[in-house]
Every structure is written in structure tokens, then in C-alpha cells.
Short mmCIF file of C-alpha atoms in Angstrom, two decimals:
data_model
loop_
_atom_site.label_atom_id
_atom_site.label_comp_id
_atom_site.label_asym_id
_atom_site.label_seq_id
_atom_site.Cartn_x
_atom_site.Cartn_y
_atom_site.Cartn_z
CA MET A 1 97.93 114.52 109.30
CA LYS A 2 95.79 117.59 110.01
CA LYS A 3 93.36 118.61 107.32
CA SER A 4 94.50 122.19 107.93
CA LEU A 5 97.39 121.27 105.64
CA PHE A 6 96.59 121.93 102.02
CA ARG A 7 95.50 118.60 100.59
CA ASN A 8 95.87 117.71 96.95
CA SER A 9 96.46 114.60 94.93
CA ILE A 10 97.35 116.02 91.53
CA ILE A 11 100.07 118.66 91.41
CA ILE A 12 99.37 119.10 87.72
CA LEU A 13 95.78 120.15 88.30
CA PHE A 14 96.72 122.49 91.12
CA THR A 15 99.12 124.40 88.89
CA MET A 16 96.68 124.61 86.00
CA LEU A 17 93.89 125.91 88.18
CA LEU A 18 96.20 128.67 89.36
CA ALA A 19 96.86 129.62 85.76
CA PHE A 20 93.35 129.23 84.34
CA PRO A 21 90.64 129.01 87.03
CA LEU A 22 87.46 127.24 85.98
CA HIS A 23 84.16 129.03 86.16
CA THR A 24 82.22 125.93 87.13
CA SER A 25 81.47 124.11 90.35
CA GLN A 26 79.53 121.24 88.87
CA ALA A 27 79.46 117.92 90.72
CA HIS A 28 80.70 114.81 88.98
CA ALA A 29 78.49 111.84 89.78
CA ALA A 30 81.07 109.35 88.55
CA ASP A 31 83.06 109.58 91.79
CA PRO A 32 82.98 106.10 93.41
CA ILE A 33 82.95 107.64 96.90
CA PRO A 34 82.09 111.35 97.05
CA GLU A 35 84.95 113.50 98.26
CA TYR A 36 82.77 115.20 100.90
CA MET A 37 82.43 111.87 102.74
CA TYR A 38 86.02 112.33 103.93
CA PHE A 39 85.24 115.54 105.83
CA PRO A 40 83.05 114.68 108.84
CA PHE A 41 82.12 117.86 110.67
CA ASP A 42 82.03 116.46 114.19
CA ILE A 43 85.65 115.35 114.52
CA MET A 44 87.11 118.85 114.28
CA ASN A 45 88.76 119.78 117.58
CA HIS A 46 87.99 116.32 118.97
CA TRP A 47 90.59 114.84 121.31
CA ALA A 48 90.94 111.88 118.90
CA TYR A 49 90.99 113.99 115.71
CA ASP A 50 94.27 112.64 114.31
CA GLU A 51 93.28 108.99 114.65
CA LEU A 52 89.71 109.55 113.44
CA ASP A 53 90.87 111.61 110.46
CA ASN A 54 93.41 108.95 109.52
CA PHE A 55 90.83 106.17 109.68
CA VAL A 56 88.38 108.19 107.57
CA ASN A 57 91.03 108.95 104.94
CA ALA A 58 92.07 105.28 104.77
CA ASP A 59 88.47 104.03 104.30
CA LEU A 60 88.52 102.28 107.67
CA LEU A 61 85.80 104.44 109.21
CA ARG A 62 82.79 105.81 107.39
CA GLY A 63 80.66 108.74 108.49
CA TYR A 64 76.90 109.18 108.43
CA VAL A 65 75.07 111.70 106.23
CA ASP A 66 72.34 113.56 108.12
CA GLU A 67 69.16 115.13 106.79
CA TYR A 68 71.04 118.34 105.99
CA GLY A 69 73.67 116.57 103.91
CA ASP A 70 76.39 116.97 106.54
CA VAL A 71 78.73 114.06 107.27
CA ASN A 72 79.27 113.06 110.90
CA ALA A 73 81.54 110.33 112.26
CA LYS A 74 79.76 110.35 115.64
CA PRO A 75 82.96 109.87 117.64
CA ASN A 76 81.25 109.99 121.05
CA GLN A 77 78.60 107.44 120.13
CA SER A 78 78.86 103.86 121.37
CA ILE A 79 80.22 101.41 118.82
CA SER A 80 78.57 98.03 118.31
CA ARG A 81 80.33 94.69 118.34
CA ALA A 82 79.66 94.25 114.62
CA GLU A 83 80.98 97.72 113.78
CA PHE A 84 84.20 97.22 115.72
CA VAL A 85 84.89 93.80 114.21
CA SER A 86 84.27 95.19 110.72
CA ILE A 87 86.76 98.04 111.28
CA LEU A 88 89.31 95.61 112.74
CA VAL A 89 89.05 93.24 109.76
CA ARG A 90 89.44 96.13 107.29
CA ALA A 91 92.36 97.66 109.16
CA LEU A 92 94.30 94.39 109.27
CA GLY A 93 93.21 93.22 105.82
CA LEU A 94 92.13 89.90 107.34
CA THR A 95 90.95 87.09 105.09
CA SER A 96 90.00 83.48 105.72
CA ASN A 97 88.60 80.59 103.70
CA GLN A 98 87.48 78.78 106.82
CA ASP A 99 83.94 78.63 108.11
CA GLY A 100 83.32 80.90 111.05
CA THR A 101 81.07 80.24 114.01
CA SER A 102 77.43 79.94 113.03
CA PHE A 103 75.62 82.64 114.99
CA THR A 104 71.83 82.68 114.78
CA ASP A 105 71.79 86.48 114.90
CA VAL A 106 74.34 86.91 112.09
CA PRO A 107 72.57 85.58 108.98
CA LYS A 108 74.17 85.55 105.56
CA GLY A 109 73.44 88.69 103.60
CA LYS A 110 73.89 91.05 106.53
CA TRP A 111 76.56 93.74 106.06
CA HIS A 112 78.49 92.38 109.03
CA TYR A 113 78.27 88.68 108.16
CA GLU A 114 81.59 88.45 106.32
CA PRO A 115 83.84 90.29 108.82
CA ILE A 116 82.34 88.34 111.72
CA ARG A 117 82.85 85.09 109.81
CA ILE A 118 86.47 85.97 109.13
CA ALA A 119 87.24 87.11 112.68
CA SER A 120 85.53 84.14 114.32
CA SER A 121 87.22 81.64 111.98
CA LEU A 122 90.59 83.09 113.01
CA GLY A 123 89.75 82.84 116.70
CA ILE A 124 89.76 86.60 117.20
CA VAL A 125 86.16 86.95 118.36
CA SER A 126 83.63 84.74 120.10
CA GLY A 127 79.95 85.13 120.76
CA THR A 128 77.91 86.43 123.65
CA SER A 129 76.65 82.85 123.95
CA GLU A 130 77.26 79.57 122.14
CA THR A 131 74.76 80.52 119.44
CA THR A 132 74.63 84.33 119.38
CA PHE A 133 77.12 87.09 118.62
CA GLY A 134 75.16 90.16 119.71
CA PRO A 135 76.14 92.26 116.67
CA ASP A 136 74.11 95.28 117.72
CA GLN A 137 75.23 95.26 121.35
CA PRO A 138 77.66 98.02 122.36
CA VAL A 139 81.17 96.64 122.68
CA LYS A 140 82.76 97.13 126.09
CA ARG A 141 86.21 98.61 126.67
CA GLY A 142 87.41 95.33 128.16
CA GLU A 143 86.09 93.42 125.17
CA ILE A 144 88.04 95.64 122.80
CA ALA A 145 91.27 95.02 124.71
CA SER A 146 90.65 91.28 124.51
CA ILE A 147 89.87 91.32 120.78
CA ILE A 148 92.88 93.51 119.95
CA VAL A 149 95.33 91.33 121.89
CA ARG A 150 94.10 88.21 120.09
CA ALA A 151 94.26 89.95 116.70
CA PHE A 152 97.78 91.32 117.19
CA THR A 153 99.42 88.49 119.15
CA SER A 154 101.61 87.43 116.23
CA SER A 155 102.67 90.94 115.18
CA ILE A 156 103.24 92.79 118.48
CA PRO A 157 105.59 91.71 121.30
CA PHE A 158 103.54 92.39 124.43
CA THR A 159 106.34 93.29 126.81
CA GLY A 160 106.82 96.09 129.29
CA GLU A 161 105.47 97.28 132.60
CA ILE A 162 101.90 96.27 133.39
CA LYS A 163 99.66 99.14 134.46
CA SER A 164 97.54 98.43 137.52
CA PHE A 165 93.87 99.42 137.36
CA THR A 166 91.83 99.40 140.57
CA ASP A 167 88.52 98.69 138.82
CA VAL A 168 89.50 95.65 136.73
CA PRO A 169 88.25 92.49 138.46
CA ASP A 170 89.49 88.98 137.85
CA TYR A 171 87.54 88.06 134.72
CA TYR A 172 88.17 86.77 131.20
CA ALA A 173 89.45 90.08 129.78
CA THR A 174 91.86 90.89 132.63
CA PRO A 175 94.96 89.25 131.06
CA SER A 176 94.32 91.09 127.79
CA ILE A 177 93.81 94.44 129.52
CA MET A 178 97.12 93.91 131.32
CA LYS A 179 98.92 92.98 128.10
CA ALA A 180 97.46 95.93 126.23
CA SER A 181 98.58 98.26 129.03
CA GLN A 182 102.16 96.97 128.72
CA VAL A 183 102.57 98.44 125.23
CA GLY A 184 100.37 101.51 125.61
CA ILE A 185 97.35 100.31 123.62
CA VAL A 186 95.21 101.20 126.64
CA HIS A 187 95.98 104.09 128.98
CA GLY A 188 93.00 103.95 131.28
CA ALA A 189 89.96 106.17 131.73
CA THR A 190 91.78 107.86 134.62
CA ALA A 191 95.20 107.43 136.20
CA THR A 192 94.01 104.41 138.19
CA THR A 193 90.83 103.15 136.49
CA PHE A 194 90.05 101.50 133.16
CA LYS A 195 86.24 101.18 133.21
CA PRO A 196 86.28 97.74 131.53
CA PHE A 197 82.49 97.40 131.48
CA ALA A 198 81.76 100.83 130.04
CA ASN A 199 80.52 101.02 126.47
CA ALA A 200 83.40 102.03 124.20
CA THR A 201 82.86 105.06 122.00
CA ARG A 202 83.75 105.08 118.32
CA ALA A 203 86.66 107.40 119.11
CA GLU A 204 88.00 105.17 121.88
CA ALA A 205 87.80 102.10 119.65
CA VAL A 206 89.64 103.85 116.81
CA VAL A 207 92.37 105.18 119.12
CA MET A 208 93.05 101.78 120.70
CA LEU A 209 93.15 100.15 117.28
CA GLN A 210 95.42 102.88 115.87
CA ARG A 211 97.86 102.39 118.74
CA ALA A 212 97.99 98.66 118.02
CA LEU A 213 98.51 99.22 114.29
CA ASP A 214 101.38 101.61 115.05
CA LEU A 215 103.17 98.83 116.95
CA GLN A 216 103.18 96.20 114.19
CA ARG A 217 106.73 95.30 113.20
CA SER A 218 106.60 91.66 112.11
CA GLU A 219 106.35 92.14 108.31
CA LEU A 220 107.85 95.54 107.57
CA PRO A 221 107.99 96.54 103.89
CA GLU A 222 111.22 97.61 102.23
CA ASP A 223 111.60 101.38 101.90
CA SER A 224 112.07 100.94 98.15
CA THR A 225 108.71 99.19 97.90
CA LEU A 226 106.99 102.21 99.41
CA THR A 227 108.85 104.96 97.57
CA LYS A 228 108.40 103.17 94.22
CA VAL A 229 104.62 103.61 94.53
CA ILE A 230 105.08 107.38 94.69
CA THR A 231 107.71 107.65 91.96
CA ASP A 232 105.67 105.44 89.62
CA TRP A 233 102.47 107.38 90.31
CA THR A 234 104.24 110.69 89.65
CA ALA A 235 105.94 109.43 86.49
CA ASN A 236 102.77 107.95 85.02
CA ASN A 237 100.72 111.08 85.74
CA THR A 238 103.42 113.29 84.19
CA LYS A 239 103.65 111.05 81.12
CA ALA A 240 99.88 111.07 80.65
CA MET A 241 99.91 114.86 80.65
CA ASN A 242 102.80 115.17 78.22
CA ASP A 243 101.22 112.56 75.93
CA ASN A 244 97.82 114.28 76.21
CA THR A 245 96.29 110.95 77.28
CA PHE A 246 94.26 112.42 80.10
CA ASP A 247 91.73 109.64 79.86
CA HIS A 248 94.42 107.37 81.36
CA LEU A 249 94.54 109.32 84.62
CA ALA A 250 91.60 107.50 86.18
CA SER A 251 93.13 104.07 85.60
CA ILE A 252 96.50 105.31 86.89
CA ASP A 253 94.90 106.52 90.10
CA LYS A 254 93.01 103.27 90.58
CA GLN A 255 96.34 101.46 90.33
CA TYR A 256 98.17 103.63 92.85
CA ALA A 257 95.50 105.31 95.00
CA THR A 258 92.78 104.42 97.45
CA GLY A 259 90.67 106.13 100.12
CA TYR A 260 90.61 109.92 100.13
CA HIS A 261 93.41 110.14 97.56
CA LEU A 262 91.35 108.20 95.04
CA ALA A 263 88.16 110.14 95.76
CA TYR A 264 89.90 113.49 95.39
CA SER A 265 91.66 112.34 92.23
CA ALA A 266 88.35 111.37 90.65
CA SER A 267 87.00 114.86 91.30
CA ALA A 268 90.22 116.54 90.21
CA ASN A 269 90.45 114.51 87.01
CA ALA A 270 86.93 115.57 86.09
CA GLU A 271 87.86 119.23 86.53
CA LEU A 272 91.02 118.62 84.52
CA MET A 273 88.97 117.25 81.64
CA ASP A 274 86.88 120.43 81.73
CA ILE A 275 90.07 122.40 81.05
CA VAL A 276 91.18 119.99 78.32
CA ASN A 277 87.79 120.25 76.65
CA GLU A 278 88.25 124.02 76.55
CA GLY A 279 91.28 123.43 74.34
CA ALA A 280 94.12 123.56 76.85
CA ALA A 281 97.48 121.92 76.07
CA PHE A 282 100.16 121.09 78.63
CA THR A 283 103.76 120.08 79.05
CA ALA A 284 105.42 119.06 82.30
CA LYS A 285 109.05 119.09 83.29
CA ILE A 286 110.67 117.96 86.52
CA LEU A 287 113.14 120.71 87.42
CA SER A 288 114.25 119.02 90.63
CA GLU A 289 113.66 115.41 91.64
CA GLN A 290 111.83 114.88 94.90
CA LYS A 291 113.66 113.17 97.74
CA LEU A 292 111.49 110.54 99.39
CA THR A 293 112.17 109.63 103.01
CA VAL A 294 110.23 106.96 104.90
CA GLN A 295 109.40 108.63 108.20
CA HIS A 296 107.32 105.86 109.70
CA LYS A 297 106.30 102.38 108.63
CA THR A 298 104.51 99.41 110.13
CA ASP A 299 103.28 96.15 108.66
CA ARG A 300 100.32 97.87 107.03
CA PHE A 301 100.81 101.65 107.04
CA ALA A 302 103.55 104.12 106.13
CA VAL A 303 104.28 107.86 106.02
CA ILE A 304 106.74 109.14 103.41
CA GLU A 305 108.04 112.70 103.27
CA SER A 306 108.75 114.34 99.90
CA THR A 307 111.22 117.23 99.81
CA GLY A 308 113.09 119.21 97.16
CA GLY A 309 110.93 118.27 94.18
CA ILE A 310 109.91 121.03 91.77
CA MET A 311 107.69 120.60 88.71
CA GLN A 312 107.17 123.15 85.96
CA ILE A 313 103.88 123.12 84.08
CA THR A 314 103.48 125.00 80.82
CA THR A 315 99.83 125.65 80.03
CA LYS A 316 98.54 126.96 76.70
CA LEU A 317 94.95 128.05 76.35
CA HIS A 318 93.17 130.54 74.05
CA GLY A 319 96.47 131.94 72.78
CA ALA A 320 97.87 132.51 76.26
CA GLU A 321 100.83 130.62 77.71
CA VAL A 322 101.72 130.36 81.38
CA ASP A 323 104.72 128.70 83.04
CA ALA A 324 104.20 127.77 86.67
CA LYS A 325 106.57 126.12 89.08
CA GLN A 326 105.12 123.99 91.84
CA SER A 327 106.86 122.52 94.88
CA MET A 328 106.23 118.81 95.36
CA ASP A 329 106.98 118.92 99.10
CA GLY A 330 104.51 117.07 101.27
CA HIS A 331 103.67 113.84 103.02
CA TYR A 332 102.25 110.67 101.51
CA MET A 333 100.29 108.15 103.56
CA LEU A 334 100.21 104.60 102.22
CA LYS A 335 98.43 101.44 103.28
CA LYS A 336 98.80 97.79 102.39
CA MET A 337 95.93 96.41 100.33
CA PRO A 338 94.36 92.91 100.50
CA ASP A 339 96.41 91.85 97.46
CA ASN A 340 99.60 92.93 99.32
CA SER A 341 100.16 95.94 97.06
CA TRP A 342 100.66 99.39 98.60
CA LYS A 343 98.55 102.41 97.67
CA ILE A 344 98.46 106.10 98.54
CA TYR A 345 95.41 106.99 100.61
CA MET A 346 96.39 110.55 101.46
CA TYR A 347 98.75 113.25 100.18
CA ALA A 348 99.15 116.42 102.24
CA MET A 349 101.00 119.12 100.35
CA THR A 350 103.23 121.30 102.51
CA GLU A 351 101.89 124.84 102.63
CA GLN A 352 104.24 127.27 100.97
CA PRO A 353 105.07 130.61 102.63
#
């Protein structure tokens, strides 16, 4: 979902800020992950923007903060073997209690030790030798195809027409490259070449992984499971406002939100408390229930459209009273968590004319 859409996570706060704008721009250090980390500058207008933006919002890809305080995802930079395996493990929510391969260059305590242990114990990755993994080595395009096919074998039916690449020799990754081409996970560097030994960029790795995730259909959630997350989140937030228990908002968001949605909510809740501390009182009323339609779902991700919902917020502050109606139309993006619950990682409000 493009960030050009107006993004918000709390309809209540949006309406109140329209009625009584705050005269403060203070930062709130309590945010677990600062909201600005979800806006890398260097993915705008990138050919892989949609996939990169989605991975950033879902906490699957993290940007780098430069000396000027700007966040960059470095999409055209080579991605290391350790980085790719870490993203893969997060994206699939992989866990394992088994011992992985003992690599001499992956000691315990390193940031990449756990994902490499998990992936190697599941047979998804192997080393560059019997004793080394090469965590800092750039991962090759052919390697990525091989790792993805092994990781998704049980959740994707690899059927279809095999694409022929003139530059793929007969080597260990060839069967995986062919399988990945059958379902569109790989398209090739050109119409006839794949460049299997070229270093993969961060953008290329994310795009190939996103394509694989979009094909998962082995453990689809029920639509009601997904929509219930949204209706419960909305109901609990509305109740907290009507009960004036605004201190409950943070725990509600931790229960139902993750990624960008959680980071924005933390910032928004802090601004909300500024208004409350000024003496504001609120009541909320649902004038029209939102209709939730599951537009897309896979084993681990889902997009739900909200239409027709209208909320009225009555705000009282300093003797003034304002009624404001707010459309609840928009799109929710959800992902499956390690505990098998589903949480909202992004809410894009539909821009109103």
C-alpha cells in the first residue's frame, strides 16, 4: 500500500486533532520503535517500492540511520547471507528446538546466530563449507532461489511452465531456479538470462521473498479470524474513550497491533494524552458499522478492506463542544505472529474527496 495514502491507526485521535489541534511537536521517547524508522527515504520511486514498503511496515526489513538522522533501506546494496536468512526466518515465523549446524563463523551471541540455527536445523540453509556459513558474504541470486524453494516446499505447489535461462549452468541451484520460475518467484534479469552468480540486492531479495509469501495457500486463516481482530480493536478503542480509560490504549494496541501500526499508535496515544491532560472529554458513537471484506489472504498475511463505517466523536474542551464525523474506510494489513495470533501492522485510511 502506497504511503501516499493517508496513514493513521487511531480514528479517534484524527478527529480530535481536527477539532482541537495541539500546539506541541514534542517527541515521546517511550515509543518502542520510533515511527520515523518506517519511512526510509531511499525507497521512494524505487522499482520495488511496494514490496520494500510492505516489509518495512511489517518489521521484516529495517533501515539504517545515517549521520544526518535520515533512514535508508539501501535497496540497491548487496544483501549478506546472514541478513537474508534473518529476513526469511522472520517472514515465515520459523521456530525450531533442534540444534542447527555448528558453524565456526557463527558464534553464539551474534545477532544472526539464532536465525541461522533455526534455518539450518530445518534444512533450509547449508554452509559455504562443512564448518563455515559465510554470514557476511553477499548472497547470490541462485542461492536465494535455492533457499526459498526449500523454505516453501510444503506450502507452495511448484507447478507450471519452466522458464529457460541461457546463463544457468548445470549446478546445485539449477533445479530450484527452474522451480521458482514455474510459479513466478523469479522472472530473470532479462528475458533470457537470470544471472545466478550475481550478488542479490536487498530489493531483489525482498521481491523474490514477497512473491513466495503471496503464493502460500496451505494454512489459510478463516475470514472471521481476520475480521475479528479489526472489530475487537475498534470496539476496545471506542470503549476506552467512552470510559475515559485512555491509559488502556497502549495495552490494547500491544494486543492487536505490531510493526508500523504499533509504532504510530504509541506516538498517537502520547498526543492523545496531551489533549486529555488539557481537560478534554470525549464520547464516541458508531453511526454506521464498517463492512470488512478480505481482499487477499495467504498463510501469513492478509489485506482487509473497510467500507461504509462512520464514527462520530464529540469533543468537549474549555467550554467548547465539537461533533465530528469520520469515515472509517481504508485497508488493514495483518500478519500472523509467532504465537499464531494475527495483528494489524498497517492501516491506510482512504483519502476523502
